[in-house]
XYZ file of C-alpha atoms in Angstrom:
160
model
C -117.968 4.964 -52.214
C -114.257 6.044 -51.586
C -111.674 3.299 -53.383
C -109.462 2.101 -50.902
C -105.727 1.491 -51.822
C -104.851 -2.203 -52.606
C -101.040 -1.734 -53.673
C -98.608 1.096 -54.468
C -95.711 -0.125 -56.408
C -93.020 2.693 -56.975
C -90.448 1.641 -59.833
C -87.060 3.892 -59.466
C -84.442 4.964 -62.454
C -81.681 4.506 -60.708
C -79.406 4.317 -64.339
C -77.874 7.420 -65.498
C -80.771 9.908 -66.094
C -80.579 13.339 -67.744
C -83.438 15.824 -68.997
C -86.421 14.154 -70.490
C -85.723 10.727 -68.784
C -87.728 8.693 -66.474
C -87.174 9.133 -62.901
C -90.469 7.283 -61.636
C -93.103 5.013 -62.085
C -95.968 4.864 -59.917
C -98.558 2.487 -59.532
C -101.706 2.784 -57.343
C -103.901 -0.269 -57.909
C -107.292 0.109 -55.424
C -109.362 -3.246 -54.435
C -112.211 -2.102 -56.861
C -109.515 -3.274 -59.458
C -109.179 0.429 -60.859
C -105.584 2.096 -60.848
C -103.439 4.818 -61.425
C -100.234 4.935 -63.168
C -97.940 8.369 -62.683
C -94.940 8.347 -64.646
C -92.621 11.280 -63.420
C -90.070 12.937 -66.182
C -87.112 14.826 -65.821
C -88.131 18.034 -67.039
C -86.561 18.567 -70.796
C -83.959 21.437 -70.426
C -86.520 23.539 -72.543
C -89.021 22.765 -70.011
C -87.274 23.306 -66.833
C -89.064 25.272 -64.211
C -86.299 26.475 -61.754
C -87.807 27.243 -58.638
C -86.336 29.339 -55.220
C -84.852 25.993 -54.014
C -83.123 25.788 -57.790
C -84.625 22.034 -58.412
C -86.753 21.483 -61.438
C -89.966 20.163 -60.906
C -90.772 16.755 -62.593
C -93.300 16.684 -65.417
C -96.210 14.262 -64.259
C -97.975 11.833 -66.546
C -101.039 9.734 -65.284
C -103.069 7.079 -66.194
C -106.180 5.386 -64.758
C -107.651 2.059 -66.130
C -109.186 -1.182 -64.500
C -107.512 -4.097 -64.585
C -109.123 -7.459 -65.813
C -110.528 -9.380 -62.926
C -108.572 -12.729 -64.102
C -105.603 -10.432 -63.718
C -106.622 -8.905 -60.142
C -107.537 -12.299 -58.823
C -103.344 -13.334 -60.240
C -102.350 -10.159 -58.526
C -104.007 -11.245 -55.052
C -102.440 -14.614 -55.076
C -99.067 -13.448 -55.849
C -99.089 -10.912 -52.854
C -100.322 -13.711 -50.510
C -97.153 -15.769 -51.269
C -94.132 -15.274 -48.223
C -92.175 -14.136 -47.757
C -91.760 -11.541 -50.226
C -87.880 -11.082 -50.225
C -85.395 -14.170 -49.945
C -83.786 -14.011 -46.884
C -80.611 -16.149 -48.695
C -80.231 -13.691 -51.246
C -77.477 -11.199 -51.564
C -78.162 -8.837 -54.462
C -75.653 -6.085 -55.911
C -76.239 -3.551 -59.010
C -74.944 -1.451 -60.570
C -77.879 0.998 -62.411
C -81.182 -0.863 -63.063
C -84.320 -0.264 -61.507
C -85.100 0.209 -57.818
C -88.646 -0.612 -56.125
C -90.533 0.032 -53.223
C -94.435 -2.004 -52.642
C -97.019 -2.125 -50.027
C -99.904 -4.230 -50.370
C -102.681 -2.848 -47.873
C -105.925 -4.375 -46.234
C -109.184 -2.655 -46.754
C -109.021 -0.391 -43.268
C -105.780 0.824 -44.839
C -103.046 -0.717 -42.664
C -100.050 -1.910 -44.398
C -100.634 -5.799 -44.904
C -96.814 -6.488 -46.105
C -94.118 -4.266 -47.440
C -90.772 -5.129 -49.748
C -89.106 -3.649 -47.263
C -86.678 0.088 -48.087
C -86.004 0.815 -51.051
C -83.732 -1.148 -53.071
C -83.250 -4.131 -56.522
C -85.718 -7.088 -56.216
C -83.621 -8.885 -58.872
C -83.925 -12.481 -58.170
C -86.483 -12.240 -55.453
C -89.068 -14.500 -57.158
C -92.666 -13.379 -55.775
C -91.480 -9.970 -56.050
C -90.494 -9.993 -59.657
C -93.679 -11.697 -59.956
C -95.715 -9.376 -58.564
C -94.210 -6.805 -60.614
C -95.150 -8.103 -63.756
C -98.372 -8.501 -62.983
C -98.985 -4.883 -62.803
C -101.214 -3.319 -65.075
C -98.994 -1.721 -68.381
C -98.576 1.782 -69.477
C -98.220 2.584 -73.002
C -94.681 3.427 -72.253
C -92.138 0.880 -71.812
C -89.661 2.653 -69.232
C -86.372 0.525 -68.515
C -82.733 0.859 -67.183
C -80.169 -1.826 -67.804
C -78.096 -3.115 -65.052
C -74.991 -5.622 -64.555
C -77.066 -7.783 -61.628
C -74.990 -10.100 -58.921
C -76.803 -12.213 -57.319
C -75.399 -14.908 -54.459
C -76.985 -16.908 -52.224
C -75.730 -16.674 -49.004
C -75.118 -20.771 -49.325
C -72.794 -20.299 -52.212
C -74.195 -20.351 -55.199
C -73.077 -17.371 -57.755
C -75.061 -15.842 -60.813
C -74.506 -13.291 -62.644
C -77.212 -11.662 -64.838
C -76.834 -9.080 -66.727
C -80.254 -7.500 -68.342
């Protein structure tokens, strides 16, 4: 039976990255439970693989697991919860981490979507989502100064 894609979470580096660091974090988590992780590397300097277009290609690491159904059922009520992104939010960083997710019914269609790419700082169901997702044995992480405002008025600053 072919697994069927549930949610793909990409996490981005957007923090100053050289050779060797993080650039990505993928994961593909299938309604079966199973998933993928694919962590994607700047290739080291030793390592670099110049090619005609004179970009390096990014050194791939994967990892494939099954989540604990407890967890998956968590998961499934956390993407049910709308909307995904507060509408009164106005977020600015500077570095950090960058996201992208698409949950997906089983015919494939997109179900709901965060939307471009871009911070989910202080977007509740969102950040909640995200840690929900299965771990790799890497922690991966770039700090950030985080403003958030609510469009009412309210100010907070965060910095992580």
């Amino acid at each position: 039976m072919k697994k069927t894609l549930f949610l793909k979470a990409v996490e981005h580096n957007w923090g100053l990255a050289g050779p060797g660091d993080w650039n990505t974090v993928t994961w593909l988590i299938y309604h079966d439970a199973s998933y993928d992780i694919i962590s994607a590397f700047n290739p080291s300097l030793e390592d670099a693989e110049i090619e005609e277009s004179f970009l390096p290609k990014l050194v791939e690491k994967k990892v494939a697991g099954a989540m604990e159904s407890d967890d998956f059922s968590k998961l499934c009520e956390a993407i049910k919860i709308d909307p995904w992104r507060d509408p009164s939010l106005d977020v600015h960083a500077c570095d950090g981490v960058a996201w992208e997710l698409e949950a997906y019914r089983e015919d494939g269609s997109i179900e709901k979507t965060s939307g471009k790419l871009g911070y989910i700082y202080g977007d509740r169901v969102l950040e909640t989502i995200v840690s929900m997702l299965p771990k790799n044995e890497n922690l991966y992480d770039s700090s950030a100064f985080i403003s958030i405002k609510r469009i009412r008025g309210a100010i907070e600053n965060i910095t992580e």
